[in-house]
Short mmCIF file of C-alpha atoms and ligand atoms in Angstrom, two decimals:
data_model
loop_
_atom_site.label_atom_id
_atom_site.label_comp_id
_atom_site.label_asym_id
_atom_site.label_seq_id
_atom_site.Cartn_x
_atom_site.Cartn_y
_atom_site.Cartn_z
CA MET A 24 0.00 0.00 0.00
CA LYS A 25 1.63 3.24 -1.17
CA GLU A 26 0.77 6.36 0.77
CA GLY A 27 1.32 9.41 -1.37
CA PRO A 28 1.15 13.07 -0.38
CA PHE A 29 -2.58 13.29 -1.11
CA PHE A 30 -3.23 10.42 1.26
CA HIS A 31 -1.50 12.36 4.04
CA ILE A 32 -3.16 15.67 3.22
CA GLY A 33 -6.55 13.96 3.22
CA ARG A 34 -5.92 12.11 6.46
CA TYR A 35 -4.50 15.24 8.09
CA ILE A 36 -7.64 17.18 7.25
CA MET A 37 -10.07 14.41 8.21
CA TRP A 38 -8.18 13.93 11.46
CA HIS A 39 -9.24 17.40 12.60
CA LYS A 40 -12.82 16.21 12.98
CA THR A 41 -11.71 13.80 15.70
CA ILE A 42 -9.34 16.23 17.37
CA TYR A 43 -12.18 18.57 18.23
CA GLN A 44 -14.44 15.88 19.70
CA LYS A 45 -13.72 16.04 23.38
CA SER A 46 -14.08 12.80 25.30
CA GLY A 47 -13.57 12.46 29.02
CA ASN A 48 -13.42 14.78 31.98
CA PHE A 49 -12.66 18.45 31.52
CA ALA A 50 -10.25 18.39 34.47
CA MET A 51 -7.90 16.02 32.61
CA TYR A 52 -7.86 18.25 29.52
CA TYR A 53 -7.25 21.27 31.70
CA ARG A 54 -4.38 19.65 33.54
CA GLU A 55 -2.79 18.50 30.30
CA THR A 56 -3.20 21.94 28.70
CA ILE A 57 -1.51 23.63 31.64
CA ARG A 58 1.33 21.14 31.46
CA GLN A 59 1.76 21.86 27.75
CA MET A 60 1.71 25.60 28.31
CA TYR A 61 4.42 25.22 30.90
CA ASP A 62 6.55 22.94 28.72
CA ILE A 63 6.23 25.03 25.59
CA GLY A 64 6.15 28.45 27.20
CA ILE A 65 8.54 28.35 30.14
CA GLY A 66 10.61 25.63 28.53
CA SER A 67 11.31 27.74 25.47
CA LEU A 68 11.99 31.06 27.18
CA PRO A 69 15.80 30.74 27.39
CA ILE A 70 16.26 29.81 23.73
CA VAL A 71 13.85 32.55 22.63
CA PHE A 72 15.79 35.09 24.68
CA ILE A 73 19.14 34.09 23.29
CA ILE A 74 18.01 33.94 19.66
CA SER A 75 16.11 37.18 19.61
CA ILE A 76 18.74 39.23 21.40
CA PHE A 77 21.28 38.25 18.74
CA ILE A 78 18.85 38.71 15.85
CA GLY A 79 18.13 42.23 17.09
CA ALA A 80 21.81 42.95 17.60
CA VAL A 81 22.81 41.69 14.16
CA THR A 82 20.01 43.64 12.49
CA ALA A 83 21.15 46.86 14.15
CA GLN A 84 24.79 46.26 13.37
CA GLN A 85 24.14 45.32 9.75
CA PHE A 86 21.92 48.28 9.02
CA TYR A 87 24.33 50.67 10.65
CA TYR A 88 26.97 49.37 8.26
CA GLN A 89 24.61 49.64 5.26
CA LEU A 90 23.45 53.13 6.07
CA GLU A 91 26.82 54.55 7.03
CA GLY A 92 27.76 57.39 4.73
CA THR A 93 24.30 57.64 3.18
CA ALA A 94 21.89 60.48 3.60
CA ILE A 95 19.53 58.38 5.70
CA PRO A 96 19.61 59.57 9.32
CA THR A 97 20.96 57.07 11.88
CA TYR A 98 17.83 57.19 13.97
CA TYR A 99 16.20 55.14 11.19
CA ILE A 100 18.05 52.16 12.60
CA GLY A 101 15.79 52.00 15.64
CA TYR A 102 12.81 52.14 13.34
CA ILE A 103 14.19 49.41 11.08
CA VAL A 104 15.06 47.07 13.94
CA ARG A 105 11.61 47.53 15.47
CA ASP A 106 9.71 46.83 12.28
CA MET A 107 11.95 44.00 11.16
CA MET A 108 11.40 42.28 14.50
CA ILE A 109 7.66 42.87 14.62
CA ILE A 110 6.79 42.21 11.00
CA GLU A 111 9.01 39.27 10.22
CA LEU A 112 11.87 38.17 12.40
CA ALA A 113 10.22 37.68 15.80
CA ALA A 114 7.49 35.40 14.51
CA THR A 115 9.41 33.58 11.81
CA ILE A 116 12.75 33.00 13.50
CA THR A 117 11.19 32.15 16.85
CA CYS A 118 8.80 29.69 15.27
CA LEU A 119 11.47 28.10 13.09
CA VAL A 120 13.46 27.46 16.23
CA LEU A 121 10.38 26.24 18.08
CA ALA A 122 9.57 23.91 15.18
CA GLY A 123 12.89 22.27 15.91
CA LYS A 124 12.49 22.23 19.65
CA VAL A 125 8.77 21.76 20.27
CA GLY A 126 7.91 19.98 17.00
CA SER A 127 10.46 17.20 17.31
CA ASN A 128 9.57 16.83 20.97
CA MET A 129 5.85 16.40 20.24
CA ALA A 130 6.41 13.98 17.38
CA ALA A 131 8.71 11.86 19.52
CA GLU A 132 6.41 11.92 22.54
CA ILE A 133 3.28 10.94 20.65
CA GLY A 134 5.10 8.54 18.36
CA GLY A 135 6.57 6.82 21.41
CA MET A 136 3.12 6.48 22.90
CA ARG A 137 1.88 4.93 19.66
CA GLN A 138 4.72 2.43 19.58
CA LYS A 139 4.47 1.48 23.23
CA GLU A 140 0.73 0.84 22.74
CA HIS A 141 -0.19 3.67 25.12
CA ILE A 142 -2.52 5.04 22.49
CA ASP A 143 -4.18 1.64 21.99
CA ALA A 144 -4.54 1.28 25.75
CA MET A 145 -6.25 4.65 26.02
CA GLU A 146 -8.52 3.95 23.04
CA ILE A 147 -9.71 0.76 24.70
CA MET A 148 -10.52 2.69 27.85
CA GLY A 149 -12.75 4.83 25.66
CA VAL A 150 -10.45 7.84 25.34
CA ASN A 151 -10.54 9.71 22.06
CA THR A 152 -6.76 9.89 21.85
CA SER A 153 -6.67 12.23 18.85
CA SER A 154 -8.47 14.71 21.00
CA PHE A 155 -6.97 14.06 24.43
CA LEU A 156 -3.38 13.94 23.26
CA ILE A 157 -3.47 16.62 20.56
CA LEU A 158 -5.99 19.26 21.62
CA PRO A 159 -4.14 20.30 24.80
CA LYS A 160 -0.97 20.63 22.76
CA ILE A 161 -2.71 22.83 20.21
CA LEU A 162 -4.23 24.97 22.94
CA GLY A 163 -0.96 25.19 24.82
CA ALA A 164 0.90 26.22 21.69
CA VAL A 165 -1.52 28.77 20.29
CA VAL A 166 -1.62 30.53 23.64
CA THR A 167 2.05 30.47 24.58
CA ILE A 168 3.79 30.78 21.21
CA PRO A 169 2.26 34.19 20.40
CA ILE A 170 3.41 35.34 23.84
CA LEU A 171 6.88 34.01 23.15
CA VAL A 172 6.91 35.81 19.81
CA CYS A 173 5.89 39.03 21.52
CA ILE A 174 8.70 38.59 24.02
CA ALA A 175 11.08 37.88 21.15
CA ALA A 176 10.16 41.16 19.48
CA ILE A 177 10.82 43.14 22.64
CA VAL A 178 14.04 41.33 23.43
CA GLY A 179 15.17 41.79 19.83
CA ILE A 180 14.68 45.52 20.10
CA VAL A 181 16.70 45.47 23.33
CA GLY A 182 19.34 43.45 21.47
CA GLY A 183 19.53 46.15 18.83
CA TYR A 184 20.05 48.71 21.56
CA LEU A 185 22.79 46.69 23.24
CA ALA A 186 24.66 46.22 19.99
CA SER A 187 24.75 49.87 19.09
CA VAL A 188 24.39 52.29 21.99
CA PRO A 189 26.98 50.94 24.49
CA THR A 190 29.38 50.32 21.58
CA GLY A 191 29.04 53.95 20.54
CA LEU A 192 27.62 53.54 17.03
CA TYR A 193 25.07 56.23 17.83
CA THR A 194 23.29 57.67 20.86
CA GLU A 195 20.47 56.28 22.91
CA PHE A 196 18.46 59.32 21.87
CA ASP A 197 18.77 58.35 18.21
CA TYR A 198 17.77 54.73 18.78
CA VAL A 199 14.76 55.60 20.90
CA LYS A 200 13.69 58.28 18.47
CA GLY A 201 13.76 55.64 15.75
CA LEU A 202 11.74 53.25 17.86
CA ARG A 203 9.08 55.90 18.31
CA SER A 204 8.87 56.92 14.66
CA PHE A 205 6.42 55.73 12.01
CA PHE A 206 4.75 53.19 14.29
CA ASN A 207 1.92 51.16 12.76
CA GLN A 208 -0.21 49.08 15.12
CA TYR A 209 -1.35 46.94 12.25
CA TYR A 210 2.07 45.28 12.15
CA VAL A 211 1.57 44.04 15.68
CA ILE A 212 -1.69 42.42 14.69
CA MET A 213 0.12 40.86 11.76
CA MET A 214 2.75 39.49 14.13
CA PHE A 215 0.10 37.85 16.28
CA VAL A 216 -1.72 36.39 13.28
CA LYS A 217 1.53 34.87 12.08
CA ALA A 218 2.44 33.54 15.51
CA PHE A 219 -0.97 31.95 15.89
CA VAL A 220 -0.90 30.28 12.48
CA PHE A 221 2.70 29.11 12.90
CA ALA A 222 1.91 27.65 16.32
CA TYR A 223 -1.02 25.74 14.83
CA ILE A 224 1.10 24.40 11.97
CA ILE A 225 3.96 23.29 14.21
CA THR A 226 1.70 21.41 16.63
CA THR A 227 -0.66 19.70 14.23
CA VAL A 228 1.99 18.74 11.67
CA SER A 229 4.34 17.39 14.33
CA CYS A 230 1.63 15.54 16.21
CA TYR A 231 0.39 14.07 12.93
CA GLN A 232 3.84 12.64 12.27
CA GLY A 233 3.95 11.10 15.73
CA TYR A 234 0.37 9.89 15.90
CA PHE A 235 0.48 7.85 12.71
CA VAL A 236 4.00 6.52 13.12
CA LYS A 237 4.61 2.84 12.39
CA GLY A 238 7.51 0.52 13.01
CA GLY A 239 10.28 1.06 15.52
CA SER A 240 12.88 3.54 16.71
CA VAL A 241 14.27 4.20 13.23
CA GLU A 242 10.82 5.23 11.98
CA LEU A 243 10.30 7.30 15.10
CA GLY A 244 13.52 9.20 14.40
CA GLN A 245 12.44 9.74 10.81
CA ALA A 246 9.01 10.93 11.90
CA SER A 247 10.60 13.39 14.28
CA THR A 248 12.86 14.76 11.55
CA ARG A 249 9.96 14.94 9.13
CA ALA A 250 7.96 16.84 11.72
CA VAL A 251 10.62 19.54 11.91
CA VAL A 252 11.34 19.79 8.18
CA LEU A 253 7.67 19.83 7.18
CA SER A 254 6.73 22.32 9.89
CA CYS A 255 9.51 24.67 8.78
CA VAL A 256 8.61 24.49 5.10
CA LEU A 257 4.86 24.89 5.69
CA LEU A 258 5.57 27.70 8.12
CA LEU A 259 7.50 29.65 5.49
CA VAL A 260 4.79 29.00 2.90
CA ALA A 261 2.20 30.26 5.38
CA ASP A 262 4.43 33.26 6.13
CA TYR A 263 4.35 34.24 2.47
CA ILE A 264 0.62 33.68 2.12
CA ILE A 265 -0.11 35.76 5.21
CA ALA A 266 2.18 38.51 3.96
CA VAL A 267 0.34 38.59 0.64
CA LEU A 268 -3.11 38.48 2.23
CA LEU A 269 -2.47 41.05 4.94
CA THR A 270 -0.55 43.59 2.90
CA SER A 271 -2.68 43.63 -0.24
CA GLY A 272 -5.74 45.80 -0.65
CA MET B 9 -20.13 -13.83 26.66
CA ILE B 10 -18.47 -12.86 23.41
CA LYS B 11 -19.24 -14.65 20.19
CA ILE B 12 -17.37 -14.37 16.90
CA GLU B 13 -18.89 -15.40 13.59
CA ASN B 14 -16.88 -16.07 10.47
CA ILE B 15 -14.14 -13.56 11.30
CA ARG B 16 -11.80 -12.87 8.41
CA LYS B 17 -8.95 -10.41 8.24
CA SER B 18 -6.60 -9.53 5.42
CA PHE B 19 -3.65 -7.16 5.34
CA GLY B 20 -3.26 -6.21 1.70
CA ASP B 21 -3.23 -9.49 -0.18
CA VAL B 22 -2.36 -11.62 2.81
CA GLU B 23 -5.27 -13.24 4.60
CA VAL B 24 -4.25 -13.73 8.22
CA LEU B 25 -7.58 -14.95 9.61
CA LYS B 26 -9.66 -17.12 7.28
CA GLY B 27 -13.06 -17.44 8.91
CA MET B 28 -13.32 -18.15 12.64
CA ASP B 29 -16.27 -18.97 14.90
CA PHE B 30 -15.98 -19.24 18.64
CA LEU B 31 -17.82 -18.59 21.88
CA PHE B 32 -15.95 -16.96 24.76
CA GLU B 33 -17.94 -17.76 27.90
CA GLN B 34 -18.64 -15.58 30.89
CA GLY B 35 -16.90 -16.34 34.19
CA LYS B 36 -14.36 -18.45 32.37
CA THR B 37 -10.81 -17.95 31.14
CA ASN B 38 -10.98 -18.40 27.38
CA LEU B 39 -7.63 -19.03 25.72
CA ILE B 40 -6.52 -18.24 22.20
CA ILE B 41 -3.41 -20.27 21.58
CA GLY B 42 -1.09 -20.78 18.65
CA ARG B 43 2.46 -20.28 17.44
CA SER B 44 4.01 -16.84 17.11
CA GLY B 45 2.55 -15.23 14.00
CA ALA B 46 -0.57 -17.40 14.06
CA GLY B 47 -2.76 -14.31 14.36
CA LYS B 48 -3.57 -14.29 18.08
CA THR B 49 -2.90 -10.60 18.52
CA VAL B 50 -4.79 -9.75 15.35
CA LEU B 51 -7.82 -11.69 16.57
CA LEU B 52 -7.66 -10.01 19.99
CA LYS B 53 -7.38 -6.58 18.39
CA ILE B 54 -10.44 -7.37 16.28
CA LEU B 55 -12.32 -8.37 19.42
CA VAL B 56 -11.57 -5.04 21.10
CA GLY B 57 -12.03 -2.99 17.95
CA LEU B 58 -8.44 -1.88 17.32
CA PHE B 59 -8.70 -3.65 13.95
CA LYS B 60 -11.78 -3.96 11.77
CA PRO B 61 -12.39 -7.45 10.43
CA THR B 62 -12.58 -7.78 6.66
CA GLU B 63 -15.64 -9.93 7.22
CA GLY B 64 -17.61 -11.41 10.10
CA LYS B 65 -19.26 -10.34 13.31
CA VAL B 66 -18.29 -9.87 16.96
CA TRP B 67 -21.11 -10.12 19.50
CA TYR B 68 -20.79 -8.73 23.01
CA ASP B 69 -23.70 -10.59 24.55
CA ASP B 70 -26.53 -9.31 22.35
CA ARG B 71 -24.66 -6.30 20.96
CA ASP B 72 -23.21 -6.40 17.46
CA PHE B 73 -19.85 -4.70 18.08
CA HIS B 74 -19.11 -3.35 14.63
CA ALA B 75 -22.65 -2.09 14.10
CA MET B 76 -22.77 0.00 17.30
CA ASP B 77 -23.05 3.78 17.17
CA LYS B 78 -20.62 6.10 18.95
CA ASP B 79 -22.57 6.39 22.21
CA ALA B 80 -23.18 2.68 22.53
CA LEU B 81 -19.53 2.06 21.79
CA ARG B 82 -18.45 4.50 24.47
CA GLU B 83 -20.67 2.71 26.94
CA LEU B 84 -19.20 -0.63 25.97
CA ARG B 85 -15.66 0.73 26.35
CA MET B 86 -16.40 1.27 30.03
CA GLU B 87 -17.11 -2.45 30.34
CA VAL B 88 -13.83 -3.52 28.74
CA GLY B 89 -10.40 -3.89 30.32
CA MET B 90 -7.24 -4.91 28.58
CA LEU B 91 -3.79 -6.04 29.62
CA PHE B 92 -1.19 -5.42 26.91
CA GLN B 93 1.73 -7.60 26.03
CA GLY B 94 4.14 -4.76 26.79
CA ASN B 95 1.90 -3.56 29.67
CA ALA B 96 1.46 -0.13 28.04
CA LEU B 97 1.81 1.57 31.42
CA PHE B 98 2.21 5.33 31.15
CA ASP B 99 5.81 5.73 32.20
CA SER B 100 5.64 9.33 33.32
CA MET B 101 2.89 8.49 35.83
CA THR B 102 3.12 6.72 39.17
CA VAL B 103 1.52 3.34 39.74
CA GLU B 104 -1.41 5.01 41.46
CA ASP B 105 -1.97 7.50 38.65
CA ASN B 106 -1.76 4.72 36.09
CA VAL B 107 -4.43 2.69 37.80
CA LYS B 108 -6.50 5.79 38.47
CA PHE B 109 -6.27 7.04 34.88
CA PRO B 110 -9.55 5.53 33.61
CA LEU B 111 -11.37 6.91 36.65
CA ASP B 112 -9.79 10.35 36.25
CA MET B 113 -10.76 10.33 32.63
CA PHE B 114 -14.38 9.29 32.88
CA SER B 115 -15.79 8.83 36.36
CA THR B 116 -17.62 11.40 38.42
CA MET B 117 -16.28 9.94 41.66
CA SER B 118 -14.73 12.16 44.30
CA ALA B 119 -10.97 12.09 44.77
CA LYS B 120 -11.44 10.08 47.94
CA GLU B 121 -13.62 7.46 46.27
CA LYS B 122 -11.13 7.13 43.43
CA ARG B 123 -8.27 6.64 45.85
CA SER B 124 -10.08 3.95 47.75
CA ARG B 125 -11.06 2.16 44.54
CA VAL B 126 -7.44 2.28 43.37
CA ASN B 127 -6.22 0.93 46.68
CA ASP B 128 -8.76 -1.89 46.51
CA CYS B 129 -7.47 -2.85 43.09
CA LEU B 130 -3.84 -2.65 44.14
CA GLU B 131 -4.66 -4.82 47.13
CA ARG B 132 -6.39 -7.34 44.86
CA VAL B 133 -3.20 -7.72 42.82
CA SER B 134 -1.01 -7.75 45.96
CA LEU B 135 0.68 -4.42 45.33
CA VAL B 136 -0.23 -2.59 48.51
CA GLY B 137 2.07 0.35 49.11
CA ALA B 138 3.47 0.58 45.57
CA ASN B 139 1.31 3.65 44.87
CA ASP B 140 4.10 6.15 44.44
CA LYS B 141 6.52 4.04 42.45
CA TYR B 142 7.10 4.60 38.75
CA PRO B 143 6.72 1.73 36.26
CA SER B 144 10.45 1.79 35.54
CA GLU B 145 11.19 1.19 39.22
CA ILE B 146 9.30 -2.09 39.57
CA SER B 147 9.84 -5.61 38.24
CA GLY B 148 8.19 -7.10 35.16
CA GLY B 149 5.85 -9.17 37.28
CA MET B 150 4.79 -6.13 39.28
CA GLN B 151 4.24 -4.16 36.07
CA LYS B 152 1.88 -6.90 34.91
CA ARG B 153 0.01 -6.60 38.19
CA VAL B 154 -0.31 -2.86 37.73
CA GLY B 155 -1.61 -3.53 34.23
CA ILE B 156 -4.20 -5.91 35.66
CA ALA B 157 -5.17 -3.43 38.36
CA ARG B 158 -5.67 -0.74 35.71
CA ALA B 159 -7.69 -3.13 33.56
CA ILE B 160 -10.09 -3.99 36.38
CA VAL B 161 -10.39 -0.57 38.03
CA TYR B 162 -13.59 0.18 36.14
CA LYS B 163 -15.05 -3.23 37.08
CA PRO B 164 -15.13 -4.56 33.52
CA LYS B 165 -17.45 -7.25 32.22
CA TYR B 166 -14.92 -8.22 29.58
CA LEU B 167 -11.20 -8.61 30.13
CA PHE B 168 -8.57 -9.14 27.44
CA CYS B 169 -4.98 -10.19 28.05
CA ASP B 170 -2.33 -10.37 25.33
CA GLU B 171 0.32 -12.87 26.37
CA PRO B 172 0.06 -11.98 30.07
CA ASN B 173 3.04 -14.08 31.07
CA SER B 174 5.46 -13.55 28.23
CA GLY B 175 8.83 -12.40 29.52
CA LEU B 176 8.18 -13.60 33.07
CA ASP B 177 9.90 -16.42 34.90
CA PRO B 178 7.76 -19.58 35.15
CA LYS B 179 6.90 -19.10 38.80
CA THR B 180 5.76 -15.48 38.38
CA ALA B 181 3.95 -16.47 35.20
CA ILE B 182 1.87 -18.98 37.10
CA THR B 183 0.91 -16.48 39.81
CA ILE B 184 -0.18 -14.00 37.14
CA ASP B 185 -2.26 -16.71 35.45
CA GLU B 186 -3.87 -17.62 38.74
CA LEU B 187 -4.56 -14.01 39.53
CA ILE B 188 -6.37 -13.51 36.25
CA LYS B 189 -8.28 -16.75 36.70
CA ASP B 190 -9.38 -15.81 40.24
CA ILE B 191 -10.50 -12.34 39.24
CA THR B 192 -12.44 -13.82 36.34
CA VAL B 193 -14.36 -16.16 38.61
CA GLU B 194 -14.85 -13.65 41.46
CA GLN B 195 -16.22 -10.92 39.25
CA ASN B 196 -17.86 -13.21 36.69
CA ILE B 197 -15.94 -11.61 33.80
CA THR B 198 -15.67 -12.85 30.24
CA THR B 199 -11.91 -13.18 29.98
CA VAL B 200 -10.01 -13.77 26.74
CA ILE B 201 -6.31 -14.58 26.96
CA ASN B 202 -3.73 -14.91 24.20
CA THR B 203 -0.95 -17.25 25.03
CA HIS B 204 1.60 -19.67 23.69
CA ASP B 205 2.51 -20.87 27.14
CA MET B 206 1.63 -24.47 27.70
CA ASN B 207 1.51 -24.08 31.48
CA SER B 208 -1.34 -21.61 31.08
CA VAL B 209 -3.11 -23.99 28.75
CA MET B 210 -3.00 -26.75 31.31
CA GLU B 211 -3.80 -24.61 34.35
CA ILE B 212 -6.39 -22.07 33.28
CA GLY B 213 -7.70 -23.26 29.89
CA ASP B 214 -11.45 -23.36 30.50
CA ASN B 215 -12.10 -22.90 26.80
CA ILE B 216 -9.34 -23.14 24.28
CA CYS B 217 -9.17 -22.34 20.59
CA PHE B 218 -6.03 -23.27 18.73
CA LEU B 219 -5.17 -21.06 15.77
CA ASP B 220 -3.30 -22.64 12.93
CA LYS B 221 -2.91 -21.51 9.33
CA GLY B 222 -5.55 -18.81 9.74
CA LEU B 223 -8.22 -21.16 11.06
CA ILE B 224 -9.35 -22.47 14.42
CA ALA B 225 -7.84 -25.90 14.08
CA TRP B 226 -9.02 -27.24 17.42
CA LYS B 227 -11.48 -26.29 20.18
CA GLY B 228 -11.85 -27.77 23.63
CA THR B 229 -10.98 -27.52 27.32
CA ARG B 230 -7.75 -28.15 29.18
CA HIS B 231 -9.00 -31.61 30.09
CA GLU B 232 -9.39 -32.53 26.45
CA VAL B 233 -6.00 -31.26 25.28
CA MET B 234 -4.19 -34.42 26.40
CA ASP B 235 -6.37 -36.65 24.27
CA SER B 236 -6.49 -34.46 21.21
CA GLU B 237 -5.83 -36.21 17.93
CA ASN B 238 -4.82 -32.98 16.19
CA GLN B 239 -1.16 -33.46 15.28
CA ASN B 240 -0.36 -29.74 15.00
CA LEU B 241 -1.85 -29.09 18.41
CA ASN B 242 0.17 -31.90 19.90
CA ASP B 243 3.32 -30.57 18.30
CA PHE B 244 2.51 -27.15 19.68
CA ILE B 245 1.64 -28.12 23.24
CA PHE B 246 4.16 -30.88 23.69
CA ALA B 247 6.86 -29.06 21.82
CA SER B 248 9.89 -30.27 23.74
CA PRO B 249 11.05 -33.89 23.81
CA PHE B 250 10.78 -33.75 27.59
CA LEU B 251 7.07 -32.97 27.43
CA GLN B 252 6.51 -35.64 24.82
CA ARG B 253 8.08 -38.24 27.09
CA LEU B 254 5.90 -37.01 29.93
CA LYS B 255 2.82 -37.38 27.77
CA GLU B 256 3.78 -40.90 26.75
CA LYS B 257 4.24 -41.75 30.41
CA ALA B 258 0.91 -40.28 31.36
CA LYS B 259 -0.80 -42.32 28.70
CA LYS B 260 0.59 -45.60 30.06
N1 LIG C 327 -0.79 -4.18 11.17
C1 LIG C 327 -0.43 -5.25 10.43
N2 LIG C 327 -0.19 -5.10 9.11
C2 LIG C 327 0.16 -6.16 8.34
N3 LIG C 327 0.32 -7.41 8.80
C3 LIG C 327 0.11 -7.63 10.11
C4 LIG C 327 -0.27 -6.57 10.99
N4 LIG C 327 -0.41 -7.08 12.24
C5 LIG C 327 -0.13 -8.38 12.13
N5 LIG C 327 0.17 -8.73 10.86
C6 LIG C 327 0.51 -10.09 10.39
O1 LIG C 327 -0.44 -10.98 10.89
C7 LIG C 327 0.15 -12.20 11.29
C8 LIG C 327 -0.26 -12.56 12.69
O2 LIG C 327 0.34 -11.66 13.60
P1 LIG C 327 0.04 -11.70 15.16
O3 LIG C 327 -1.42 -11.72 15.36
O4 LIG C 327 0.79 -10.57 15.75
O5 LIG C 327 0.68 -13.06 15.62
P2 LIG C 327 0.71 -13.65 17.11
O6 LIG C 327 -0.09 -14.88 17.05
O7 LIG C 327 2.16 -13.96 17.38
O8 LIG C 327 0.18 -12.63 18.04
C9 LIG C 327 1.65 -12.02 11.13
O9 LIG C 327 2.06 -12.72 9.97
C10 LIG C 327 1.83 -10.55 10.96
O10 LIG C 327 2.87 -10.28 10.06
MG1 LIG C 328 1.08 -11.53 19.64
#
């Protein structure tokens, strides 16, 4: 039996019907959702901090170099760093990293449960495992990942500051003036839309890879890798689509 | 009571089960026996609904399993317990949480009631005081007991065990067999056990079906096994030369 891409797309879509059919006590879903929020949210804070501080710093440094000797005033750098972080880098870079961290983790966790017959055991008890195992992860991710992205944007802007003001590229006054110029709230909404969609893609795609895994540890490793690669690719495709949709008209 | 009628199952072009009829009786330990790869696990998974048969029917008393709607199925699930070959204990949970899981998931009991039910079950399988241990910290035999406790915590009417004593030493294997047998009689459960262990066959085989080449090649009780004329069954049960000599002796 050959399972082509259309088979997977079809099954992925049909699977959503079961995910949203809750079965079992609310308290268990609640507990699991809180656990996921903690794992994804708190667990990812350090990496998000480190990544975004450097992304912000590099952006500031690079643009200073690009703009040096041009007629564009240096305070534009604050403005560029801010918008780069909010419009694109915070959501995309953070989520690409989280696809690696959270996605592979979810695929391995659920795939392991499939292989150790935990999923079968729950099904026999009457648990709708698609729902009980996946829904809390989706909820956890779509709540915490946008918050992480928001934090990333702020930390990135701080990173830009740290890379330029203490090193004497330009003054704090310039940077802050840039930050406060040409602000468009719409970009923040765009950032949250992206973060939400990316979070959804990472969780569902990775859980799909784990949930339907077959075979043994080799297949589990492959599923985990596939979860990350597919999440990243789909995330970038979605990034482009959102950019087109939200900036046209 | 569980009844199967003309159960067939194919994977792709390979037909693993080729039409089986059997009656698994209530209050008895019903054994499905056969060599590795004979299709025992497949048949058990069809019984509990993890696989759909290609053809045939499974009756839970007067309920046609594969024709039930979602609500009826959910109700039936509450009456079913299963012990997996690899135990399938949730390894990030303690023994107590494992056993309590079905209650946490579905019951409306208070925390206190749940605890006392869990402790009753742990006591029944002689695991008093193991509540806070993790599955990785206890022996294979104890893990089986936890699996049994979890399977019976909801007071099932039907109990399924896939090779309950594989991987255990003979002595532990026998105690597990006896435990399952006792619980079956006490609680008047319809118990179905997969096994290729000839000790189990002789000790707890109230009803036995022997799977061979995709068919039920022999049916009977443990008392009838000795006198069976089926050559494949004899080869299977009395596999070692030692057992064959014993059988010859017994006949004389
Ligand atoms: N999911 C599956 N897909 C394809 N073939 C399977 C599947 N499960 C079991 N089989 C085949 O069915 C046969 C019986 O397997 P099984 O029931 O596991 O044997 P056992 O009696 O040892 O439990 C084997 O030949 C096995 O390869
Ligand atoms: Mg088997």
